[in-house]
mmCIF file of C-alpha atoms in Angstrom:
data_model
loop_
_atom_site.group_PDB
_atom_site.id
_atom_site.type_symbol
_atom_site.label_atom_id
_atom_site.label_comp_id
_atom_site.label_asym_id
_atom_site.label_seq_id
_atom_site.Cartn_x
_atom_site.Cartn_y
_atom_site.Cartn_z
ATOM 1 C CA MET A 26 -6.418 -0.684 11.603
ATOM 2 C CA SER A 27 -2.974 -0.768 10.116
ATOM 3 C CA LYS A 28 -2.276 2.060 7.717
ATOM 4 C CA ASP A 29 0.760 0.096 5.839
ATOM 5 C CA VAL A 30 -2.580 -1.828 4.093
ATOM 6 C CA LYS A 31 -2.991 -0.116 1.182
ATOM 7 C CA PRO A 32 -4.406 -1.166 -2.283
ATOM 8 C CA TYR A 33 -0.562 -0.909 -4.103
ATOM 9 C CA LYS A 34 1.950 -1.468 -2.394
ATOM 10 C CA GLU A 35 4.583 -0.340 -5.153
ATOM 11 C CA LYS A 36 3.648 2.818 -4.603
ATOM 12 C CA THR A 37 4.638 5.442 -2.035
ATOM 13 C CA SER A 38 1.685 8.046 -2.134
ATOM 14 C CA GLY A 39 -0.118 7.775 1.460
ATOM 15 C CA LYS A 40 -3.794 5.349 1.647
ATOM 16 C CA LYS A 41 -6.317 8.000 1.173
ATOM 17 C CA GLU A 42 -4.717 8.682 -2.638
ATOM 18 C CA GLN A 43 -4.381 5.030 -3.501
ATOM 19 C CA VAL A 44 -8.033 4.247 -1.921
ATOM 20 C CA ALA A 45 -9.866 7.311 -4.631
ATOM 21 C CA GLU A 46 -7.183 6.193 -7.290
ATOM 22 C CA MET A 47 -8.624 2.667 -6.802
ATOM 23 C CA PHE A 48 -11.707 3.559 -6.775
ATOM 24 C CA ASP A 49 -11.852 5.730 -9.706
ATOM 25 C CA ASN A 50 -9.979 2.864 -11.777
ATOM 26 C CA ILE A 51 -13.308 0.329 -11.010
ATOM 27 C CA SER A 52 -16.291 2.822 -10.526
ATOM 28 C CA LYS A 53 -17.570 1.883 -13.860
ATOM 29 C CA ARG A 54 -17.582 -1.503 -12.939
ATOM 30 C CA TYR A 55 -17.940 -1.280 -9.222
ATOM 31 C CA ASP A 56 -22.055 -1.531 -9.264
ATOM 32 C CA PHE A 57 -21.858 -4.950 -11.587
ATOM 33 C CA LEU A 58 -19.079 -6.461 -9.541
ATOM 34 C CA ASN A 59 -20.237 -5.542 -5.890
ATOM 35 C CA HIS A 60 -23.682 -7.673 -6.555
ATOM 36 C CA VAL A 61 -22.323 -10.236 -8.571
ATOM 37 C CA LEU A 62 -19.349 -11.077 -6.068
ATOM 38 C CA SER A 63 -21.702 -10.879 -3.092
ATOM 39 C CA LEU A 64 -24.325 -12.264 -4.411
ATOM 40 C CA SER A 65 -26.651 -9.702 -4.104
ATOM 41 C CA ILE A 66 -26.292 -10.285 -0.396
ATOM 42 C CA ASP A 67 -25.326 -6.593 0.049
ATOM 43 C CA LYS A 68 -28.869 -5.292 -0.971
ATOM 44 C CA GLY A 69 -30.364 -7.106 2.022
ATOM 45 C CA TRP A 70 -27.716 -5.662 4.315
ATOM 46 C CA ARG A 71 -28.680 -2.115 3.154
ATOM 47 C CA LYS A 72 -32.167 -2.799 3.914
ATOM 48 C CA LYS A 73 -31.599 -3.413 7.253
ATOM 49 C CA VAL A 74 -29.436 -0.016 7.777
ATOM 50 C CA VAL A 75 -32.415 1.440 6.453
ATOM 51 C CA LYS A 76 -34.643 0.031 8.428
ATOM 52 C CA MET A 77 -32.542 1.240 11.380
ATOM 53 C CA VAL A 78 -31.742 4.509 10.422
ATOM 54 C CA ALA A 79 -35.998 5.233 9.846
ATOM 55 C CA GLN A 80 -36.931 4.359 13.286
ATOM 56 C CA ASP A 81 -35.340 7.673 14.589
ATOM 57 C CA LYS A 82 -37.415 9.730 11.603
ATOM 58 C CA PRO A 83 -34.121 11.714 10.856
ATOM 59 C CA GLY A 84 -34.447 14.888 8.762
ATOM 60 C CA THR A 85 -30.967 14.987 7.363
ATOM 61 C CA ILE A 86 -28.900 12.503 6.585
ATOM 62 C CA LEU A 87 -25.117 12.156 5.963
ATOM 63 C CA ASP A 88 -23.691 8.880 3.947
ATOM 64 C CA VAL A 89 -20.132 9.209 4.217
ATOM 65 C CA ALA A 90 -18.106 7.146 1.830
ATOM 66 C CA THR A 91 -21.209 7.045 -0.085
ATOM 67 C CA GLY A 92 -19.631 5.371 -3.539
ATOM 68 C CA THR A 93 -22.135 5.321 -6.331
ATOM 69 C CA ALA A 94 -24.762 6.187 -3.545
ATOM 70 C CA ASP A 95 -26.331 2.726 -3.221
ATOM 71 C CA LEU A 96 -27.279 3.178 0.286
ATOM 72 C CA ALA A 97 -28.128 7.120 0.081
ATOM 73 C CA ILE A 98 -30.659 5.916 -2.548
ATOM 74 C CA ALA A 99 -31.774 3.433 -0.300
ATOM 75 C CA LEU A 100 -32.221 5.708 2.556
ATOM 76 C CA THR A 101 -34.755 7.613 0.648
ATOM 77 C CA LYS A 102 -36.989 5.114 2.116
ATOM 78 C CA ALA A 103 -36.314 6.383 5.453
ATOM 79 C CA HIS A 104 -38.470 9.584 4.129
ATOM 80 C CA PRO A 105 -35.656 12.381 5.264
ATOM 81 C CA GLU A 106 -35.622 15.856 3.846
ATOM 82 C CA LYS A 107 -31.904 15.599 2.721
ATOM 83 C CA ILE A 108 -29.286 12.999 2.526
ATOM 84 C CA VAL A 109 -25.870 14.434 1.614
ATOM 85 C CA GLY A 110 -23.646 11.664 0.106
ATOM 86 C CA LEU A 111 -19.864 12.005 0.436
ATOM 87 C CA ASP A 112 -17.012 10.322 -1.147
ATOM 88 C CA LEU A 113 -12.875 11.024 -2.410
ATOM 89 C CA SER A 114 -13.483 9.347 -5.457
ATOM 90 C CA ALA A 115 -15.335 11.616 -8.509
ATOM 91 C CA GLY A 116 -15.190 8.583 -10.869
ATOM 92 C CA MET A 117 -17.831 6.814 -7.840
ATOM 93 C CA LEU A 118 -20.014 10.242 -7.414
ATOM 94 C CA GLU A 119 -20.254 10.334 -11.117
ATOM 95 C CA VAL A 120 -21.716 7.098 -11.600
ATOM 96 C CA GLY A 121 -23.739 7.510 -8.270
ATOM 97 C CA GLN A 122 -25.017 11.021 -10.114
ATOM 98 C CA LYS A 123 -26.394 9.368 -12.906
ATOM 99 C CA LYS A 124 -28.002 6.995 -10.913
ATOM 100 C CA ILE A 125 -29.680 9.729 -8.817
ATOM 101 C CA GLU A 126 -30.780 11.627 -11.889
ATOM 102 C CA GLU A 127 -32.317 8.853 -13.667
ATOM 103 C CA ARG A 128 -34.443 7.757 -10.423
ATOM 104 C CA LYS A 129 -35.265 11.861 -10.185
ATOM 105 C CA LEU A 130 -34.285 11.679 -6.722
ATOM 106 C CA THR A 131 -31.935 14.974 -6.870
ATOM 107 C CA HIS A 132 -34.602 17.075 -4.787
ATOM 108 C CA ILE A 133 -33.393 14.776 -2.002
ATOM 109 C CA ILE A 134 -29.727 13.550 -2.760
ATOM 110 C CA SER A 135 -27.473 15.623 -3.015
ATOM 111 C CA LEU A 136 -23.224 14.022 -3.368
ATOM 112 C CA LYS A 137 -20.250 16.169 -2.382
ATOM 113 C CA GLN A 138 -16.210 15.071 -3.032
ATOM 114 C CA GLY A 139 -14.621 15.628 -0.052
ATOM 115 C CA ASP A 140 -12.115 13.511 3.041
ATOM 116 C CA SER A 141 -14.281 11.505 5.419
ATOM 117 C CA GLU A 142 -11.098 12.734 7.935
ATOM 118 C CA ASP A 143 -12.139 16.414 7.236
ATOM 119 C CA LEU A 144 -16.183 16.512 7.090
ATOM 120 C CA PRO A 145 -16.551 20.236 4.964
ATOM 121 C CA PHE A 146 -19.989 20.387 7.038
ATOM 122 C CA GLU A 147 -20.623 22.458 10.460
ATOM 123 C CA SER A 148 -20.669 20.707 13.774
ATOM 124 C CA ASN A 149 -24.358 19.426 15.067
ATOM 125 C CA SER A 150 -25.237 19.271 11.323
ATOM 126 C CA PHE A 151 -27.132 16.103 10.810
ATOM 127 C CA ASP A 152 -29.847 13.707 12.477
ATOM 128 C CA ALA A 153 -27.877 10.440 11.321
ATOM 129 C CA VAL A 154 -24.573 9.519 9.690
ATOM 130 C CA THR A 155 -24.290 5.720 7.711
ATOM 131 C CA VAL A 156 -21.022 4.574 6.493
ATOM 132 C CA ALA A 157 -21.104 1.246 4.060
ATOM 133 C CA PHE A 158 -18.227 -0.718 3.739
ATOM 134 C CA GLY A 159 -15.967 2.363 4.093
ATOM 135 C CA VAL A 160 -14.771 2.621 7.359
ATOM 136 C CA ARG A 161 -11.771 0.067 7.038
ATOM 137 C CA ASN A 162 -10.959 2.424 4.053
ATOM 138 C CA PHE A 163 -10.143 5.424 6.299
ATOM 139 C CA GLU A 164 -6.622 6.241 6.616
ATOM 140 C CA ASN A 165 -7.123 7.486 10.200
ATOM 141 C CA LEU A 166 -9.973 5.130 11.800
ATOM 142 C CA GLU A 167 -10.017 7.398 15.197
ATOM 143 C CA LYS A 168 -10.169 10.907 12.680
ATOM 144 C CA GLY A 169 -12.907 9.687 10.669
ATOM 145 C CA LEU A 170 -14.933 8.403 13.421
ATOM 146 C CA SER A 171 -14.030 11.515 15.218
ATOM 147 C CA GLU A 172 -15.230 14.165 12.376
ATOM 148 C CA ILE A 173 -18.353 11.964 12.136
ATOM 149 C CA TYR A 174 -19.371 12.542 15.834
ATOM 150 C CA ARG A 175 -18.505 16.501 15.348
ATOM 151 C CA VAL A 176 -21.282 16.559 12.498
ATOM 152 C CA LEU A 177 -24.060 14.458 14.161
ATOM 153 C CA ARG A 178 -26.431 16.101 16.131
ATOM 154 C CA PRO A 179 -26.763 15.537 20.120
ATOM 155 C CA GLY A 180 -28.712 12.202 20.096
ATOM 156 C CA GLY A 181 -28.230 11.492 16.063
ATOM 157 C CA LYS A 182 -27.184 8.135 15.738
ATOM 158 C CA LEU A 183 -24.345 6.273 13.539
ATOM 159 C CA LEU A 184 -24.790 3.666 11.473
ATOM 160 C CA VAL A 185 -21.701 1.509 10.101
ATOM 161 C CA LEU A 186 -21.922 -1.440 7.981
ATOM 162 C CA GLU A 187 -18.753 -3.151 7.432
ATOM 163 C CA PHE A 188 -17.695 -6.658 6.405
ATOM 164 C CA SER A 189 -16.641 -8.830 9.193
ATOM 165 C CA GLN A 190 -15.005 -12.429 9.895
ATOM 166 C CA PRO A 191 -17.500 -15.327 10.369
ATOM 167 C CA SER A 192 -16.266 -17.533 13.065
ATOM 168 C CA SER A 193 -18.607 -20.979 13.136
ATOM 169 C CA PHE A 194 -17.635 -23.842 11.332
ATOM 170 C CA PRO A 195 -17.764 -24.798 8.491
ATOM 171 C CA PHE A 196 -18.760 -21.264 7.015
ATOM 172 C CA LYS A 197 -15.838 -19.651 8.059
ATOM 173 C CA GLN A 198 -13.694 -21.874 6.147
ATOM 174 C CA VAL A 199 -15.809 -22.021 3.314
ATOM 175 C CA TYR A 200 -16.256 -17.995 3.138
ATOM 176 C CA ARG A 201 -12.619 -17.473 3.404
ATOM 177 C CA PHE A 202 -11.603 -19.425 0.996
ATOM 178 C CA TYR A 203 -14.153 -17.793 -1.179
ATOM 179 C CA PHE A 204 -13.089 -14.388 -0.215
ATOM 180 C CA LYS A 205 -9.165 -15.342 -0.249
ATOM 181 C CA ASN A 206 -9.063 -17.027 -3.515
ATOM 182 C CA ILE A 207 -12.038 -16.696 -5.442
ATOM 183 C CA LEU A 208 -12.939 -13.560 -4.780
ATOM 184 C CA PRO A 209 -9.917 -11.240 -5.818
ATOM 185 C CA THR A 210 -9.379 -13.472 -9.325
ATOM 186 C CA LEU A 211 -12.937 -12.472 -10.440
ATOM 187 C CA GLY A 212 -12.428 -9.013 -9.072
ATOM 188 C CA LYS A 213 -9.202 -8.760 -11.043
ATOM 189 C CA LEU A 214 -10.433 -10.235 -14.354
ATOM 190 C CA ILE A 215 -13.556 -8.249 -14.553
ATOM 191 C CA SER A 216 -12.506 -4.644 -12.943
ATOM 192 C CA LYS A 217 -9.040 -4.912 -14.721
ATOM 193 C CA ASP A 218 -7.582 -3.660 -11.263
ATOM 194 C CA GLN A 219 -5.095 -5.835 -10.508
ATOM 195 C CA SER A 220 -4.987 -4.647 -6.866
ATOM 196 C CA ALA A 221 -8.325 -3.659 -5.998
ATOM 197 C CA TYR A 222 -9.746 -7.354 -5.256
ATOM 198 C CA THR A 223 -6.641 -8.366 -3.506
ATOM 199 C CA TYR A 224 -6.859 -5.219 -1.231
ATOM 200 C CA LEU A 225 -10.516 -5.880 -0.202
ATOM 201 C CA PRO A 226 -9.636 -8.988 1.731
ATOM 202 C CA GLU A 227 -6.506 -7.758 3.455
ATOM 203 C CA SER A 228 -8.493 -4.265 4.698
ATOM 204 C CA VAL A 229 -10.961 -6.833 5.927
ATOM 205 C CA ASP A 230 -8.469 -9.103 7.924
ATOM 206 C CA ALA A 231 -6.825 -5.573 9.200
ATOM 207 C CA PHE A 232 -9.941 -4.316 10.685
ATOM 208 C CA PRO A 233 -10.802 -4.069 14.239
ATOM 209 C CA TYR A 234 -14.539 -5.829 14.161
ATOM 210 C CA GLY A 235 -16.661 -6.543 16.975
ATOM 211 C CA LYS A 236 -16.353 -5.531 20.232
ATOM 212 C CA ARG A 237 -12.811 -3.867 19.414
ATOM 213 C CA PHE A 238 -14.604 -1.539 16.785
ATOM 214 C CA THR A 239 -17.544 -0.442 19.788
ATOM 215 C CA ASP A 240 -14.576 -0.092 22.342
ATOM 216 C CA ILE A 241 -12.943 2.704 19.943
ATOM 217 C CA LEU A 242 -17.035 4.082 19.760
ATOM 218 C CA LYS A 243 -17.121 4.121 23.013
ATOM 219 C CA LYS A 244 -13.416 5.725 23.684
ATOM 220 C CA LEU A 245 -14.205 8.174 21.244
ATOM 221 C CA GLY A 246 -17.541 9.336 23.300
ATOM 222 C CA TYR A 247 -19.968 7.760 21.326
ATOM 223 C CA GLN A 248 -23.079 5.968 23.547
ATOM 224 C CA LYS A 249 -24.290 2.819 23.537
ATOM 225 C CA PRO A 250 -22.400 1.411 20.454
ATOM 226 C CA ASP A 251 -23.572 -1.873 19.465
ATOM 227 C CA PHE A 252 -23.232 -4.687 16.759
ATOM 228 C CA LYS A 253 -24.910 -7.231 15.356
ATOM 229 C CA PRO A 254 -24.026 -9.939 12.833
ATOM 230 C CA VAL A 255 -26.003 -10.083 9.649
ATOM 231 C CA THR A 256 -25.348 -13.600 7.244
ATOM 232 C CA PHE A 257 -23.177 -15.644 9.657
ATOM 233 C CA GLY A 258 -21.427 -13.004 10.382
ATOM 234 C CA VAL A 259 -19.633 -11.877 6.799
ATOM 235 C CA ALA A 260 -20.765 -8.441 7.870
ATOM 236 C CA MET A 261 -21.569 -6.313 10.911
ATOM 237 C CA ILE A 262 -24.334 -3.412 11.473
ATOM 238 C CA TYR A 263 -22.738 -1.002 14.400
ATOM 239 C CA GLU A 264 -24.696 2.112 15.975
ATOM 240 C CA ALA A 265 -24.047 4.044 18.451
ATOM 241 C CA VAL A 266 -25.513 7.698 19.803
ATOM 242 C CA LYS A 267 -23.981 10.865 20.062
#
């Protein structure tokens, strides 16, 4: 994925810093925007990820790019002993922590600010690692995926949920119009951030989705990389094993 795709083109800071700044800026409105702009379809996608994770009955789960902890909270349905959510954005983690406390899940979920490309965990620490809508924000995609591989236990599973690009007519055309025109306009109006929802379609366009992504996983040593589209290919769920 090109490192040139950044939220704030006028700034000279790196992608990592800009992504953290962007999510800090929209953190208070993120959940509302996320569910409204996706028509709450994203909730169903997360349920599918949880179901796939639960099949292996993991004891420990790391949720990378956890944001406001939506997936981390949903993963409690997989009945692990411990879930750790990690994110660059302090603002997103603050919102997520409140949600965890409200649901009385602090005994299962802990949140930590950190870099997905330099994970602050020992090797072979987690039975499963999940990433929802986060890998396209990695500054160095292969480095982030290699770090995830390092902290996974042998036999552990990676599950990635990420936006994709529908290919069938007429859904492809309708979706692209919404994604390129309506979504950025609504996002700007509600979030008050002029760049965040312009960056979204640009980052999706730049992401190596489908087989290109599983080829990267294979190159990095992951076994049995596979993917399946959800909602006509609007998103993909990828899985692979260490």
